[in-house]
């Protein structure tokens, strides 16, 4: 009886110790497991944070690159707009403004020339003033454009148009009023229009330069037409006839000279193109 209770007591005590041992053994194991889990979680979290950090760096770099690209694109667009604005503003230079003034003076001259029947000396004097201003601006606008590099496409087109317009308006008005024979107007205007067309025809071969004879012709025409615009009498009326005769002679002679230059220029251009083709084929 006493052995059994002892054994039982011992078994119960051993069982309790075993349970306590098991309990005490379980605690370190679970602690190690939890530590490992925490380490694993920490590693994962660290890796996640590392990946997130690198991703943030890459993202920030991409954003920075994108902003730089946008900035460069905006700068390029701004530069183009600025250049376009400068090119647009360059049209409004002094030389072109003088050309525009000459164009505006054409209808003003016609109105003054034909005012009160076209024979009033006062109105004719005002018409002469408008014509003189137009001719003077013709001298200065070209000089300013070449000297200060103000040559524009607008000026290249508008300047010859303004020249022909003011001279043609004066000649037609004078012939319409009976002050100047129509054949003189026909010779001068025919020569001017013909030479202008000739320049366009041979422009692919080269440019016909303005000669001294052409400049003298322009000056003589301006003086002669200006004298006819004024209501002159006596010896001045006789003088203007001789000045106009000289202008007509210079008009014809310089016109023939331009035709000769155009023919030579065309032949040279054709010969140069032919030589270039033969060299290319060889």
mmCIF file of C-alpha atoms in Angstrom:
data_model
loop_
_atom_site.group_PDB
_atom_site.id
_atom_site.type_symbol
_atom_site.label_atom_id
_atom_site.label_comp_id
_atom_site.label_asym_id
_atom_site.label_seq_id
_atom_site.Cartn_x
_atom_site.Cartn_y
_atom_site.Cartn_z
ATOM 1 C CA UNK A 1 0.000 0.000 0.000
ATOM 2 C CA UNK A 2 2.772 2.421 1.012
ATOM 3 C CA UNK A 3 4.784 1.650 -2.186
ATOM 4 C CA UNK A 4 1.964 2.366 -4.431
ATOM 5 C CA UNK A 5 1.171 5.755 -3.050
ATOM 6 C CA UNK A 6 4.894 6.577 -3.106
ATOM 7 C CA UNK A 7 5.241 5.472 -6.638
ATOM 8 C CA UNK A 8 2.081 7.219 -7.484
ATOM 9 C CA UNK A 9 3.317 10.207 -5.628
ATOM 10 C CA UNK A 10 6.647 9.923 -7.354
ATOM 11 C CA UNK A 11 4.883 9.497 -10.684
ATOM 12 C CA UNK A 12 2.717 12.443 -10.030
ATOM 13 C CA UNK A 13 5.731 14.469 -8.897
ATOM 14 C CA UNK A 14 7.682 13.303 -11.949
ATOM 15 C CA UNK A 15 4.790 14.098 -14.109
ATOM 16 C CA UNK A 16 4.600 17.560 -12.632
ATOM 17 C CA UNK A 17 8.357 18.006 -13.082
ATOM 18 C CA UNK A 18 8.136 16.695 -16.585
ATOM 19 C CA UNK A 19 5.241 19.054 -17.245
ATOM 20 C CA UNK A 20 7.183 21.877 -15.685
ATOM 21 C CA UNK A 21 10.258 20.873 -17.677
ATOM 22 C CA UNK A 22 8.240 20.681 -20.778
ATOM 23 C CA UNK A 23 6.743 24.019 -19.945
ATOM 24 C CA UNK A 24 10.180 25.450 -19.229
ATOM 25 C CA UNK A 25 11.500 23.899 -22.452
ATOM 26 C CA UNK A 26 8.638 25.290 -24.454
ATOM 27 C CA UNK A 27 9.282 28.819 -23.415
ATOM 28 C CA UNK A 28 12.780 29.080 -24.892
ATOM 29 C CA UNK A 29 11.660 27.322 -28.049
ATOM 30 C CA UNK A 30 8.777 29.657 -28.579
ATOM 31 C CA UNK A 31 10.975 32.617 -27.771
ATOM 32 C CA UNK A 32 13.523 31.464 -30.337
ATOM 33 C CA UNK A 33 10.727 30.924 -32.819
ATOM 34 C CA UNK A 34 9.336 34.343 -32.153
ATOM 35 C CA UNK A 35 12.818 35.890 -32.463
ATOM 36 C CA UNK A 36 13.400 34.105 -35.720
ATOM 37 C CA UNK A 37 10.028 35.191 -36.918
ATOM 38 C CA UNK A 38 10.767 38.716 -35.919
ATOM 39 C CA UNK A 39 14.161 38.486 -37.683
ATOM 40 C CA UNK A 40 12.521 37.099 -40.756
ATOM 41 C CA UNK A 41 9.878 39.777 -40.615
ATOM 42 C CA UNK A 42 12.589 42.364 -40.021
ATOM 43 C CA UNK A 43 14.553 41.024 -42.984
ATOM 44 C CA UNK A 44 11.515 41.059 -45.142
ATOM 45 C CA UNK A 45 10.597 44.476 -43.898
ATOM 46 C CA UNK A 46 14.190 45.628 -44.440
ATOM 47 C CA UNK A 47 14.202 44.189 -47.894
ATOM 48 C CA UNK A 48 10.868 45.814 -48.528
ATOM 49 C CA UNK A 49 12.133 49.111 -47.212
ATOM 50 C CA UNK A 50 15.312 48.702 -49.270
ATOM 51 C CA UNK A 51 13.331 47.951 -52.361
ATOM 52 C CA UNK A 52 10.993 50.799 -51.581
ATOM 53 C CA UNK A 53 13.945 53.109 -51.020
ATOM 54 C CA UNK A 54 15.557 52.167 -54.287
ATOM 55 C CA UNK A 55 12.201 52.457 -56.003
ATOM 56 C CA UNK A 56 11.759 55.894 -54.479
ATOM 57 C CA UNK A 57 15.211 56.903 -55.700
ATOM 58 C CA UNK A 58 14.459 55.627 -59.198
ATOM 59 C CA UNK A 59 11.067 57.307 -59.107
ATOM 60 C CA UNK A 60 12.574 60.573 -57.992
ATOM 61 C CA UNK A 61 15.220 60.300 -60.726
ATOM 62 C CA UNK A 62 12.548 59.654 -63.344
ATOM 63 C CA UNK A 63 10.509 62.603 -62.122
ATOM 64 C CA UNK A 64 13.587 64.817 -62.154
ATOM 65 C CA UNK A 65 14.489 63.673 -65.670
ATOM 66 C CA UNK A 66 10.918 64.246 -66.785
ATOM 67 C CA UNK A 67 10.906 67.742 -65.328
ATOM 68 C CA UNK A 68 14.228 68.500 -67.005
ATOM 69 C CA UNK A 69 12.901 67.242 -70.336
ATOM 70 C CA UNK A 70 9.764 69.339 -69.948
ATOM 71 C CA UNK A 71 11.896 72.346 -69.052
ATOM 72 C CA UNK A 72 14.082 71.847 -72.120
ATOM 73 C CA UNK A 73 11.016 71.430 -74.314
ATOM 74 C CA UNK A 74 9.494 74.604 -72.925
ATOM 75 C CA UNK A 75 12.802 76.413 -73.417
ATOM 76 C CA UNK A 76 12.967 75.205 -77.031
ATOM 77 C CA UNK A 77 9.390 76.329 -77.648
ATOM 78 C CA UNK A 78 10.150 79.652 -76.007
ATOM 79 C CA UNK A 79 13.233 80.066 -78.183
ATOM 80 C CA UNK A 80 11.238 79.374 -81.336
ATOM 81 C CA UNK A 81 8.538 81.826 -80.307
ATOM 82 C CA UNK A 82 11.147 84.443 -79.493
ATOM 83 C CA UNK A 83 12.875 83.910 -82.849
ATOM 84 C CA UNK A 84 9.538 84.128 -84.637
ATOM 85 C CA UNK A 85 8.725 87.338 -82.778
ATOM 86 C CA UNK A 86 12.099 88.823 -83.701
ATOM 87 C CA UNK A 87 11.644 87.855 -87.354
ATOM 88 C CA UNK A 88 8.159 89.315 -87.339
ATOM 89 C CA UNK A 89 9.385 92.517 -85.666
ATOM 90 C CA UNK A 90 12.256 92.842 -88.155
ATOM 91 C CA UNK A 91 9.738 93.588 -90.900
ATOM 92 C CA UNK A 92 8.965 96.875 -89.161
ATOM 93 C CA UNK A 93 12.387 98.411 -89.716
ATOM 94 C CA UNK A 94 13.176 101.897 -90.995
ATOM 95 C CA UNK A 95 13.790 100.818 -94.586
ATOM 96 C CA UNK A 96 10.478 98.970 -94.854
ATOM 97 C CA UNK A 97 8.612 101.834 -93.201
ATOM 98 C CA UNK A 98 9.939 104.189 -95.873
ATOM 99 C CA UNK A 99 8.792 101.743 -98.551
ATOM 100 C CA UNK A 100 5.327 101.590 -96.950
ATOM 101 C CA UNK A 101 5.238 105.397 -96.886
ATOM 102 C CA UNK A 102 5.984 105.451 -100.601
ATOM 103 C CA UNK A 103 3.129 103.045 -101.264
ATOM 104 C CA UNK A 104 0.753 105.232 -99.251
ATOM 105 C CA UNK A 105 1.898 108.312 -101.168
ATOM 106 C CA UNK A 106 0.780 106.817 -104.510
ATOM 107 C CA UNK A 107 -2.984 107.324 -104.028
ATOM 108 C CA UNK A 108 -2.305 110.635 -102.261
ATOM 109 C CA UNK A 109 -0.310 111.831 -105.255
ATOM 110 C CA UNK A 110 -3.048 110.840 -107.711
ATOM 111 C CA UNK A 111 -5.682 112.647 -105.655
ATOM 112 C CA UNK A 112 -3.603 115.819 -105.487
ATOM 113 C CA UNK A 113 -2.656 115.630 -109.160
ATOM 114 C CA UNK A 114 -6.254 115.376 -110.356
ATOM 115 C CA UNK A 115 -7.750 117.790 -107.840
ATOM 116 C CA UNK A 116 -9.746 120.662 -109.336
ATOM 117 C CA UNK A 117 -9.439 119.296 -112.859
ATOM 118 C CA UNK A 118 -5.676 118.741 -112.638
ATOM 119 C CA UNK A 119 -4.602 122.210 -113.755
ATOM 120 C CA UNK A 120 -4.542 124.169 -110.502
ATOM 121 C CA UNK A 121 -0.916 125.233 -109.818
ATOM 122 C CA UNK A 122 -1.398 124.961 -106.054
ATOM 123 C CA UNK A 123 -2.632 121.371 -106.204
ATOM 124 C CA UNK A 124 0.080 120.506 -108.705
ATOM 125 C CA UNK A 125 2.678 121.901 -106.311
ATOM 126 C CA UNK A 126 1.334 119.669 -103.515
ATOM 127 C CA UNK A 127 1.360 116.710 -105.898
ATOM 128 C CA UNK A 128 4.994 117.500 -106.738
ATOM 129 C CA UNK A 129 5.841 117.527 -103.016
ATOM 130 C CA UNK A 130 4.311 114.047 -102.608
ATOM 131 C CA UNK A 131 6.174 112.804 -105.680
ATOM 132 C CA UNK A 132 9.466 114.301 -104.454
ATOM 133 C CA UNK A 133 9.098 112.662 -101.023
ATOM 134 C CA UNK A 134 8.406 109.329 -102.694
ATOM 135 C CA UNK A 135 11.501 109.590 -104.899
ATOM 136 C CA UNK A 136 13.713 110.639 -101.975
ATOM 137 C CA UNK A 137 12.530 107.718 -99.818
ATOM 138 C CA UNK A 138 13.352 105.434 -102.751
ATOM 139 C CA UNK A 139 16.990 106.520 -102.435
ATOM 140 C CA UNK A 140 17.220 106.167 -98.661
ATOM 141 C CA UNK A 141 15.332 102.897 -98.034
ATOM 142 C CA UNK A 142 17.637 100.844 -100.236
ATOM 143 C CA UNK A 143 20.740 102.488 -98.774
ATOM 144 C CA UNK A 144 19.579 101.857 -95.200
ATOM 145 C CA UNK A 145 18.616 98.253 -95.944
ATOM 146 C CA UNK A 146 22.036 97.426 -97.420
ATOM 147 C CA UNK A 147 24.099 99.404 -94.908
ATOM 148 C CA UNK A 148 22.423 98.172 -91.708
ATOM 149 C CA UNK A 149 21.466 94.684 -92.906
ATOM 150 C CA UNK A 150 17.736 95.425 -92.930
ATOM 151 C CA UNK A 151 17.010 93.452 -96.093
ATOM 152 C CA UNK A 152 13.786 91.439 -95.758
ATOM 153 C CA UNK A 153 11.581 89.434 -98.107
ATOM 154 C CA UNK A 154 8.902 92.091 -97.742
ATOM 155 C CA UNK A 155 11.345 94.797 -98.809
ATOM 156 C CA UNK A 156 12.525 92.806 -101.816
ATOM 157 C CA UNK A 157 8.945 92.577 -103.077
ATOM 158 C CA UNK A 158 7.476 95.898 -101.932
ATOM 159 C CA UNK A 159 10.358 98.189 -102.943
ATOM 160 C CA UNK A 160 10.199 97.602 -106.736
ATOM 161 C CA UNK A 161 6.400 97.666 -106.606
ATOM 162 C CA UNK A 162 6.470 101.058 -104.883
ATOM 163 C CA UNK A 163 8.993 102.381 -107.433
ATOM 164 C CA UNK A 164 6.916 101.323 -110.418
ATOM 165 C CA UNK A 165 3.664 102.444 -108.789
ATOM 166 C CA UNK A 166 4.659 106.061 -108.117
ATOM 167 C CA UNK A 167 6.355 106.499 -111.500
ATOM 168 C CA UNK A 168 3.525 104.798 -113.372
ATOM 169 C CA UNK A 169 0.879 106.871 -111.566
ATOM 170 C CA UNK A 170 2.690 110.107 -112.442
ATOM 171 C CA UNK A 171 3.154 109.214 -116.121
ATOM 172 C CA UNK A 172 -0.437 108.052 -116.586
ATOM 173 C CA UNK A 173 -1.818 111.176 -114.879
ATOM 174 C CA UNK A 174 0.346 113.446 -117.050
ATOM 175 C CA UNK A 175 -0.714 111.667 -120.241
ATOM 176 C CA UNK A 176 -4.367 111.683 -119.178
ATOM 177 C CA UNK A 177 -4.158 115.443 -118.639
ATOM 178 C CA UNK A 178 -2.523 115.934 -122.040
ATOM 179 C CA UNK A 179 0.783 117.180 -120.650
ATOM 180 C CA UNK A 180 2.841 114.220 -121.864
ATOM 181 C CA UNK A 181 2.476 112.114 -125.032
ATOM 182 C CA UNK A 182 1.166 108.605 -124.442
ATOM 183 C CA UNK A 183 4.017 107.049 -126.408
ATOM 184 C CA UNK A 184 6.497 108.400 -123.833
ATOM 185 C CA UNK A 185 4.489 106.803 -121.038
ATOM 186 C CA UNK A 186 4.304 103.566 -123.044
ATOM 187 C CA UNK A 187 8.070 103.456 -123.668
ATOM 188 C CA UNK A 188 9.008 104.096 -120.029
ATOM 189 C CA UNK A 189 6.434 101.781 -118.451
ATOM 190 C CA UNK A 190 6.989 99.080 -121.079
ATOM 191 C CA UNK A 191 10.718 99.112 -120.396
ATOM 192 C CA UNK A 192 10.253 98.976 -116.605
ATOM 193 C CA UNK A 193 7.772 96.103 -116.698
ATOM 194 C CA UNK A 194 9.771 94.219 -119.332
ATOM 195 C CA UNK A 195 13.027 94.413 -117.377
ATOM 196 C CA UNK A 196 11.245 93.322 -114.199
ATOM 197 C CA UNK A 197 9.862 90.234 -115.948
ATOM 198 C CA UNK A 198 13.262 89.566 -117.511
ATOM 199 C CA UNK A 199 14.878 89.563 -114.076
ATOM 200 C CA UNK A 200 12.430 86.900 -112.907
ATOM 201 C CA UNK A 201 13.093 84.778 -116.011
ATOM 202 C CA UNK A 202 16.886 84.681 -115.586
ATOM 203 C CA UNK A 203 16.980 84.694 -111.791
ATOM 204 C CA UNK A 204 17.706 80.935 -111.732
ATOM 205 C CA UNK A 205 20.924 81.640 -113.611
ATOM 206 C CA UNK A 206 21.960 84.664 -111.570
ATOM 207 C CA UNK A 207 21.113 88.249 -110.692
ATOM 208 C CA UNK A 208 21.483 91.161 -113.109
ATOM 209 C CA UNK A 209 23.221 93.905 -111.097
ATOM 210 C CA UNK A 210 22.042 97.491 -111.253
ATOM 211 C CA UNK A 211 24.312 99.493 -113.535
ATOM 212 C CA UNK A 212 25.364 103.128 -113.319
ATOM 213 C CA UNK A 213 23.360 103.792 -116.460
ATOM 214 C CA UNK A 214 20.269 102.395 -114.747
ATOM 215 C CA UNK A 215 20.776 104.661 -111.736
ATOM 216 C CA UNK A 216 21.279 107.672 -114.010
ATOM 217 C CA UNK A 217 18.122 106.705 -115.890
ATOM 218 C CA UNK A 218 16.131 106.597 -112.638
ATOM 219 C CA UNK A 219 17.436 110.005 -111.579
ATOM 220 C CA UNK A 220 16.708 111.569 -114.967
ATOM 221 C CA UNK A 221 13.208 110.119 -115.062
ATOM 222 C CA UNK A 222 12.466 111.454 -111.593
ATOM 223 C CA UNK A 223 13.668 114.956 -112.442
ATOM 224 C CA UNK A 224 11.821 115.018 -115.774
ATOM 225 C CA UNK A 225 8.518 113.752 -114.368
ATOM 226 C CA UNK A 226 8.823 116.122 -111.413
ATOM 227 C CA UNK A 227 9.254 119.069 -113.785
ATOM 228 C CA UNK A 228 6.190 117.985 -115.748
ATOM 229 C CA UNK A 229 4.134 117.684 -112.569
ATOM 230 C CA UNK A 230 4.831 121.329 -111.768
ATOM 231 C CA UNK A 231 2.938 123.920 -113.801
ATOM 232 C CA UNK A 232 6.036 125.368 -115.450
ATOM 233 C CA UNK A 233 6.057 127.969 -118.217
ATOM 234 C CA UNK A 234 8.603 129.725 -120.408
ATOM 235 C CA UNK A 235 12.123 128.402 -120.665
ATOM 236 C CA UNK A 236 11.547 125.951 -117.786
ATOM 237 C CA UNK A 237 8.827 124.265 -119.854
ATOM 238 C CA UNK A 238 11.314 123.983 -122.736
ATOM 239 C CA UNK A 239 13.998 122.628 -120.406
ATOM 240 C CA UNK A 240 11.762 119.912 -119.058
ATOM 241 C CA UNK A 241 11.134 118.693 -122.605
ATOM 242 C CA UNK A 242 14.856 118.139 -123.126
ATOM 243 C CA UNK A 243 15.216 116.461 -119.749
ATOM 244 C CA UNK A 244 12.377 114.094 -120.605
ATOM 245 C CA UNK A 245 13.989 113.370 -124.000
ATOM 246 C CA UNK A 246 17.208 112.416 -122.214
ATOM 247 C CA UNK A 247 15.230 110.204 -119.833
ATOM 248 C CA UNK A 248 13.592 108.385 -122.760
ATOM 249 C CA UNK A 249 16.968 107.815 -124.467
ATOM 250 C CA UNK A 250 18.500 106.458 -121.244
ATOM 251 C CA UNK A 251 15.432 104.293 -120.724
ATOM 252 C CA UNK A 252 15.842 102.617 -124.111
ATOM 253 C CA UNK A 253 19.649 102.283 -123.959
ATOM 254 C CA UNK A 254 19.738 100.820 -120.450
ATOM 255 C CA UNK A 255 16.848 98.507 -121.332
ATOM 256 C CA UNK A 256 18.801 97.065 -124.274
ATOM 257 C CA UNK A 257 21.854 96.711 -122.032
ATOM 258 C CA UNK A 258 19.818 94.706 -119.515
ATOM 259 C CA UNK A 259 18.575 92.428 -122.299
ATOM 260 C CA UNK A 260 22.166 91.838 -123.408
ATOM 261 C CA UNK A 261 23.252 91.027 -119.844
ATOM 262 C CA UNK A 262 20.324 88.650 -119.453
ATOM 263 C CA UNK A 263 21.264 86.738 -122.618
ATOM 264 C CA UNK A 264 24.905 86.433 -121.531
ATOM 265 C CA UNK A 265 23.896 85.372 -118.027
ATOM 266 C CA UNK A 266 21.544 82.708 -119.372
ATOM 267 C CA UNK A 267 24.190 81.284 -121.703
ATOM 268 C CA UNK A 268 26.728 81.133 -118.886
ATOM 269 C CA UNK A 269 24.237 79.451 -116.593
ATOM 270 C CA UNK A 270 23.328 76.814 -119.201
ATOM 271 C CA UNK A 271 27.025 76.143 -119.936
ATOM 272 C CA UNK A 272 27.825 75.745 -116.231
ATOM 273 C CA UNK A 273 24.928 73.332 -115.711
ATOM 274 C CA UNK A 274 25.949 71.302 -118.749
ATOM 275 C CA UNK A 275 29.538 71.090 -117.515
ATOM 276 C CA UNK A 276 28.379 70.043 -114.056
ATOM 277 C CA UNK A 277 26.211 67.248 -115.519
ATOM 278 C CA UNK A 278 29.052 65.964 -117.699
ATOM 279 C CA UNK A 279 31.414 65.957 -114.724
ATOM 280 C CA UNK A 280 28.850 64.101 -112.634
ATOM 281 C CA UNK A 281 28.299 61.453 -115.322
ATOM 282 C CA UNK A 282 32.060 61.004 -115.771
#
